[in-house]
Coordinates of C-alpha atoms in Angstrom, one line a residue:
M1 CA 0.0 0.0 0.0
A2 CA 1.4 3.4 -1.0
D3 CA 1.9 5.9 1.9
R4 CA -0.9 8.1 0.4
D5 CA -3.3 5.2 0.7
K6 CA -2.6 4.5 4.4
P7 CA -5.2 5.6 6.9
P8 CA -4.1 8.7 8.8
K9 CA -2.6 8.3 12.2
I10 CA -4.9 9.1 15.2
P11 CA -2.9 11.4 17.6
A12 CA -3.8 11.1 21.2
A13 CA -2.4 11.9 24.6
G14 CA -2.9 10.9 28.2
A15 CA -1.2 10.6 31.6
L16 CA -0.2 8.2 34.3
L17 CA -1.8 10.1 37.2
W18 CA -0.2 9.3 40.6
R19 CA -0.3 10.3 44.2
P20 CA 1.9 9.4 47.2
G21 CA 0.6 6.3 49.0
E22 CA 1.5 4.6 52.3
Q23 CA 3.8 2.2 50.5
G24 CA 4.8 4.2 47.5
P25 CA 3.1 5.8 44.5
E26 CA -0.5 4.9 43.7
V27 CA -1.8 5.4 40.1
V28 CA -5.2 5.9 38.5
L29 CA -6.7 3.3 36.3
V30 CA -10.0 3.8 34.5
H31 CA -12.5 1.2 33.2
R32 CA -14.1 1.9 29.8
P33 CA -17.4 0.0 29.4
R34 CA -17.3 0.2 25.6
Y35 CA -14.2 -2.0 25.6
D36 CA -14.5 -3.6 29.1
D37 CA -10.8 -2.8 29.8
W38 CA -8.6 -1.1 32.4
S39 CA -6.2 1.5 31.2
F40 CA -4.7 4.9 31.8
P41 CA -6.9 8.0 31.1
K42 CA -6.3 9.4 27.6
G43 CA -8.0 10.7 24.5
K44 CA -7.8 12.0 21.0
C45 CA -6.4 15.4 20.1
L46 CA -8.8 18.1 18.9
P47 CA -7.9 19.6 15.5
G48 CA -4.8 21.7 16.0
E49 CA -4.5 21.0 19.7
H50 CA -1.1 20.6 21.2
L51 CA -0.4 17.1 22.7
M52 CA 0.2 18.5 26.2
I53 CA -3.1 20.3 26.3
T54 CA -4.8 17.2 25.0
A55 CA -3.3 15.2 27.9
V56 CA -4.5 17.6 30.5
R57 CA -7.9 18.0 29.0
E58 CA -8.6 14.3 28.5
V59 CA -7.4 13.2 31.9
T60 CA -9.5 15.9 33.6
E61 CA -12.6 15.0 31.5
E62 CA -12.3 11.3 32.2
T63 CA -11.4 11.4 35.9
G64 CA -12.8 14.8 37.1
I65 CA -9.3 15.6 38.5
E66 CA -7.4 18.7 37.4
I67 CA -3.7 17.7 36.8
T68 CA -0.2 19.0 36.5
L69 CA 2.1 17.3 34.1
G70 CA 5.5 15.9 35.1
R71 CA 8.1 14.1 33.0
R72 CA 7.2 12.7 29.6
L73 CA 6.9 8.9 29.4
R74 CA 6.9 6.7 26.3
T75 CA 4.8 6.9 23.2
V76 CA 2.5 4.0 22.6
R77 CA 1.5 2.9 19.0
Y78 CA -1.2 0.4 18.1
L79 CA -4.1 -0.2 15.7
N80 CA -7.5 1.1 16.7
D81 CA -10.3 -0.1 14.4
G82 CA -7.8 -0.7 11.7
R83 CA -6.2 2.7 12.0
P84 CA -2.8 3.5 13.5
K85 CA -3.1 5.3 16.8
Q86 CA -0.3 7.1 18.7
V87 CA -0.7 8.0 22.3
D88 CA 1.9 10.2 24.1
Y89 CA 2.0 9.9 27.9
W90 CA 3.2 12.0 30.8
A91 CA 3.5 11.4 34.5
A92 CA 1.0 13.7 36.3
R93 CA -0.2 14.6 39.7
P94 CA -3.4 16.2 41.0
A95 CA -2.9 19.9 40.5
A96 CA -3.8 20.9 44.1
Q97 CA -1.4 18.4 45.5
A98 CA 1.4 19.4 43.1
A99 CA 1.0 23.0 43.9
G100 CA 1.1 22.3 47.6
G101 CA 4.3 20.3 47.3
T102 CA 3.0 17.7 49.7
D103 CA 3.9 14.0 49.8
E104 CA 1.0 13.1 52.0
P105 CA -1.7 10.8 50.6
A106 CA -4.7 12.9 49.4
E107 CA -8.2 11.8 49.2
P108 CA -9.7 12.7 45.7
G109 CA -13.1 14.1 45.3
P110 CA -15.9 11.6 44.5
F111 CA -15.7 10.2 41.0
T112 CA -18.7 10.7 38.7
P113 CA -19.1 8.2 35.9
N114 CA -19.3 9.6 32.4
E115 CA -19.9 8.5 28.8
E116 CA -16.4 7.0 28.4
V117 CA -15.4 5.9 32.0
D118 CA -17.7 4.1 34.5
Q119 CA -15.1 3.2 37.2
L120 CA -11.9 4.8 38.6
V121 CA -9.5 3.2 41.0
W122 CA -6.2 4.2 42.8
L123 CA -3.8 1.3 43.0
P124 CA -0.2 0.6 44.1
L125 CA 2.1 -0.1 41.2
T126 CA 2.1 -3.9 41.5
A127 CA -1.7 -4.1 41.7
A128 CA -2.0 -1.7 38.8
G129 CA 0.2 -3.8 36.7
D130 CA -1.9 -6.8 37.4
R131 CA -5.1 -4.9 36.6
L132 CA -4.1 -3.3 33.3
S133 CA -5.5 -4.9 30.2
Y134 CA -2.8 -4.2 27.7
Q135 CA 0.9 -4.9 27.5
H136 CA 1.8 -1.5 26.1
D137 CA 0.2 0.1 29.2
T138 CA 2.3 -2.1 31.5
E139 CA 5.4 -0.9 29.7
V140 CA 4.3 2.7 30.4
L141 CA 3.9 1.8 34.1
S142 CA 7.3 0.1 34.2
E143 CA 9.0 3.2 32.7
F144 CA 7.3 5.4 35.4
A145 CA 8.4 3.1 38.2
S146 CA 12.0 3.1 36.9
A147 CA 12.7 6.7 38.0
P148 CA 11.6 9.2 40.7
A149 CA 7.9 9.9 40.5
A150 CA 8.2 13.5 41.5
T151 CA 10.3 15.8 39.4
T152 CA 10.9 19.5 39.1
P153 CA 10.8 21.2 35.7
I154 CA 13.5 23.6 34.4
I155 CA 12.1 25.0 31.2
L156 CA 14.2 26.9 28.6
V157 CA 12.1 29.0 26.1
R158 CA 13.2 30.8 22.9
H159 CA 11.3 34.0 22.3
A160 CA 8.4 34.0 19.8
S161 CA 8.5 35.5 16.3
T162 CA 9.8 39.1 16.2
R163 CA 10.1 42.1 14.0
N164 CA 13.1 41.9 11.6
K165 CA 16.2 43.3 13.3
K166 CA 17.5 45.3 10.3
A167 CA 14.0 46.7 9.5
W168 CA 13.6 47.7 13.2
Q169 CA 16.9 49.6 13.2
K170 CA 16.1 51.2 9.9
A171 CA 12.9 52.5 11.4
G172 CA 15.0 54.5 13.9
H173 CA 15.2 52.1 16.8
P174 CA 18.9 51.6 17.6
D175 CA 18.3 49.5 20.8
D176 CA 17.6 46.0 19.7
L177 CA 16.3 45.2 23.2
T178 CA 13.1 47.1 22.4
R179 CA 12.3 45.0 19.3
P180 CA 8.8 43.7 19.7
L181 CA 6.9 40.5 18.8
T182 CA 5.1 40.4 15.5
P183 CA 1.3 39.7 15.5
L184 CA 2.2 36.0 14.8
G185 CA 4.6 36.1 17.8
Q186 CA 1.8 37.5 20.0
V187 CA -0.4 34.6 19.0
Q188 CA 2.5 32.2 19.7
A189 CA 3.0 33.7 23.1
K190 CA -0.6 33.1 24.1
L191 CA -0.5 29.5 22.9
L192 CA 2.8 29.0 24.7
G193 CA 1.3 30.3 27.9
Q194 CA -1.4 27.6 27.7
I195 CA 1.1 24.9 27.0
L196 CA 3.5 25.9 29.8
S197 CA 0.6 26.0 32.3
C198 CA 0.3 22.3 31.8
F199 CA 3.4 22.0 34.0
G200 CA 1.8 24.2 36.7
P201 CA 3.1 27.4 38.2
A202 CA 6.8 28.3 38.1
R203 CA 9.1 31.2 38.7
V204 CA 9.4 33.1 35.4
I205 CA 12.8 34.7 34.5
S206 CA 13.5 36.4 31.2
S207 CA 16.0 38.3 29.2
P208 CA 15.2 42.0 29.5
A209 CA 14.6 42.1 25.7
E210 CA 11.0 43.1 25.0
R211 CA 10.6 40.1 22.7
C212 CA 11.4 37.7 25.5
L213 CA 9.4 39.5 28.2
A214 CA 6.3 39.5 25.9
T215 CA 6.8 35.8 25.1
V216 CA 6.3 34.6 28.7
E217 CA 4.0 37.3 30.0
P218 CA 0.8 35.3 29.0
Y219 CA 2.1 32.3 31.0
A220 CA 2.9 34.5 34.0
A221 CA -0.6 36.0 33.8
L222 CA -2.2 32.5 33.7
I223 CA -0.4 31.4 36.9
G224 CA -0.8 34.7 38.7
G225 CA 2.9 35.5 38.6
V226 CA 5.3 38.1 37.3
V227 CA 8.2 38.1 34.8
E228 CA 11.6 38.8 36.4
P229 CA 13.9 40.5 33.9
A230 CA 17.5 39.2 34.2
P231 CA 20.2 41.3 32.6
A232 CA 22.5 38.3 32.4
F233 CA 20.1 36.7 29.9
A234 CA 20.3 39.5 27.4
P235 CA 21.7 38.5 24.0
P236 CA 25.5 38.3 24.4
E237 CA 26.3 40.4 21.3
E238 CA 24.4 43.4 22.7
E239 CA 26.4 46.3 24.0
P240 CA 25.1 49.2 26.1
P241 CA 24.4 52.4 24.2
P242 CA 27.0 55.2 24.3
E243 CA 26.8 57.2 27.4
D244 CA 26.1 60.4 25.6
A245 CA 23.3 58.9 23.5
P246 CA 19.9 60.0 25.0
P247 CA 17.2 57.3 24.9
A248 CA 14.6 57.7 22.3
E249 CA 11.0 58.2 23.4
G250 CA 9.6 54.9 24.7
E251 CA 13.0 53.2 24.8
P252 CA 14.8 52.0 28.0
R253 CA 16.4 54.6 30.2
A254 CA 20.2 54.9 30.3
E255 CA 22.1 52.9 32.8
G256 CA 22.1 54.7 36.2
E257 CA 19.1 56.9 35.4
P258 CA 16.6 56.6 38.2
P259 CA 13.4 54.7 37.3
A260 CA 10.2 56.6 36.6
E261 CA 7.5 56.4 39.3
G262 CA 5.6 53.2 39.1
E263 CA 8.3 51.1 37.3
P264 CA 8.6 48.2 36.6
A265 CA 5.6 47.8 34.2
A266 CA 2.7 45.8 35.4
G267 CA 3.3 42.1 35.1
R268 CA 7.0 42.5 35.2
G269 CA 8.8 42.0 38.5
P270 CA 12.1 43.5 39.7
S271 CA 15.3 42.1 38.1
A272 CA 16.1 38.5 39.1
E273 CA 19.5 39.8 40.1
G274 CA 18.1 42.7 42.1
E275 CA 19.2 45.3 39.6
P276 CA 17.4 47.2 36.9
P277 CA 17.3 45.5 33.5
A278 CA 20.2 46.6 31.3
G279 CA 22.0 45.6 28.1
A280 CA 24.2 42.6 28.0
V281 CA 27.8 43.1 29.3
P282 CA 30.9 41.5 27.9
D283 CA 30.9 38.6 30.4
A284 CA 27.2 37.9 29.8
L285 CA 27.6 34.2 29.2
A286 CA 29.5 33.8 32.5
A287 CA 26.8 35.8 34.3
A288 CA 24.1 33.7 32.7
R289 CA 26.0 30.5 33.7
D290 CA 26.1 31.6 37.3
L291 CA 22.5 32.5 37.4
V292 CA 21.2 29.3 35.8
T293 CA 23.5 27.3 38.1
G294 CA 21.9 29.0 41.1
L295 CA 18.4 28.2 39.7
V296 CA 19.2 24.6 39.4
T297 CA 20.5 24.5 43.0
A298 CA 17.3 26.1 44.2
A299 CA 15.4 23.0 42.9
E300 CA 12.2 25.0 42.2
P301 CA 10.2 25.0 39.0
V302 CA 11.4 27.8 36.7
V303 CA 10.7 29.0 33.2
I304 CA 13.6 30.9 31.5
C305 CA 13.1 32.9 28.3
A306 CA 16.2 33.9 26.3
H307 CA 17.8 33.9 22.8
R308 CA 19.2 31.6 20.2
E309 CA 22.7 33.0 21.0
N310 CA 22.7 32.1 24.7
L311 CA 20.3 29.3 25.2
P312 CA 22.7 26.5 24.2
A313 CA 25.3 27.7 26.7
M314 CA 22.6 27.8 29.4
L315 CA 21.6 24.3 28.6
R316 CA 25.2 23.1 28.8
S317 CA 25.6 24.9 32.2
I318 CA 22.5 23.2 33.6
C319 CA 23.6 19.8 32.4
E320 CA 27.1 20.3 33.8
R321 CA 25.6 21.2 37.2
L322 CA 23.5 18.0 37.1
G323 CA 26.3 15.8 35.9
A324 CA 24.4 14.9 32.7
P325 CA 25.1 14.9 29.0
V326 CA 23.4 17.6 27.0
P327 CA 20.1 16.1 25.6
A328 CA 20.2 15.5 21.8
G329 CA 18.0 17.6 19.7
P330 CA 17.9 20.5 17.2
P331 CA 18.3 24.2 18.2
L332 CA 15.0 25.6 19.5
R333 CA 12.8 27.4 17.0
K334 CA 11.2 30.6 17.9
G335 CA 8.5 29.9 20.5
A336 CA 9.8 26.4 21.2
F337 CA 10.9 25.2 24.6
Q338 CA 12.9 22.4 26.3
A339 CA 11.8 21.0 29.6
L340 CA 14.4 19.4 31.8
H341 CA 12.9 17.2 34.6
V342 CA 15.1 17.1 37.7
A343 CA 15.0 15.1 40.9
G344 CA 17.6 14.6 43.6
G345 CA 20.1 16.8 41.8
R346 CA 19.9 14.5 38.7
L347 CA 18.5 15.0 35.2
I348 CA 15.7 12.4 34.9
S349 CA 14.4 13.2 31.5
A350 CA 14.2 16.0 28.9
E351 CA 11.6 16.9 26.2
Q352 CA 11.5 19.5 23.5
H353 CA 8.4 21.0 22.0
N354 CA 7.4 23.2 19.1
L355 CA 4.1 25.0 19.3
E356 CA 2.6 22.9 16.5
S357 CA 3.5 19.5 18.1

């Protein structure tokens, strides 16, 4: 059969939802009366829907439990009514429990049967393996059990689509830090905010460049946080403007000039380094390395937005701190991100996403 004659793949996503139990993690299994089987909650992607959003939506619809995603697990492939189906899985926790950072067992709310699922059970890992109906689900369970259940995300984001640099300068804007997102970039930023929120709330730190700040502001707004500008994350080729060059209207103030009343702007917190945002300095890469190393040591969820020029060095610094090789993968596209899942000072897994995947 030629490729064009093959039935299209059915994309789907789900999660292995877990909570701490008295003798280790307990996971959710659901029973589907249509198939009379026990499996993990999952479902098909809506047209144009990102897989992570599908996973969160489907698990919540089938279980009634709002969730926060953790590390990515394996992808399962099988035939469904003669069509190839591909299901991407993540580890996940009840959102309220993940936000509280508790390891105490939590009693879920009462389960309400729905059209697809008529029973839900929490089971220890061994009992869950015995109950599952399919071998491919037991393989997902084994992968989950092979590493720490709870992980902390460190997420590196490349800014969304921006105005052309040369055109921006030709229009009379000498400071590249003021270059904004395009209308497409603004749409990308909103979608990125929805996707990143699947990982739950995190500290948000950004290059002081407008294009980076605007990329992660929708996410910060969704989680009720602020974006912290970090001068160390400015693009390394940037140099501060000449001391005798007055700032153009609407452009950042000169270094040392006192901030205007009410600064920083709404939704943007004080500098992550405790200083006003400024252009990159000659040792920007070293400063960025020191800052990301401190963020890794803090062991708290964090989203970092920066540039093509300095993100690879940040990734290397994080992996060096964790004693891990740099994950394979192409450079991040605009609006793409890489999530590093960490536990006990070790890199447990990594995943890279573009907005359309």
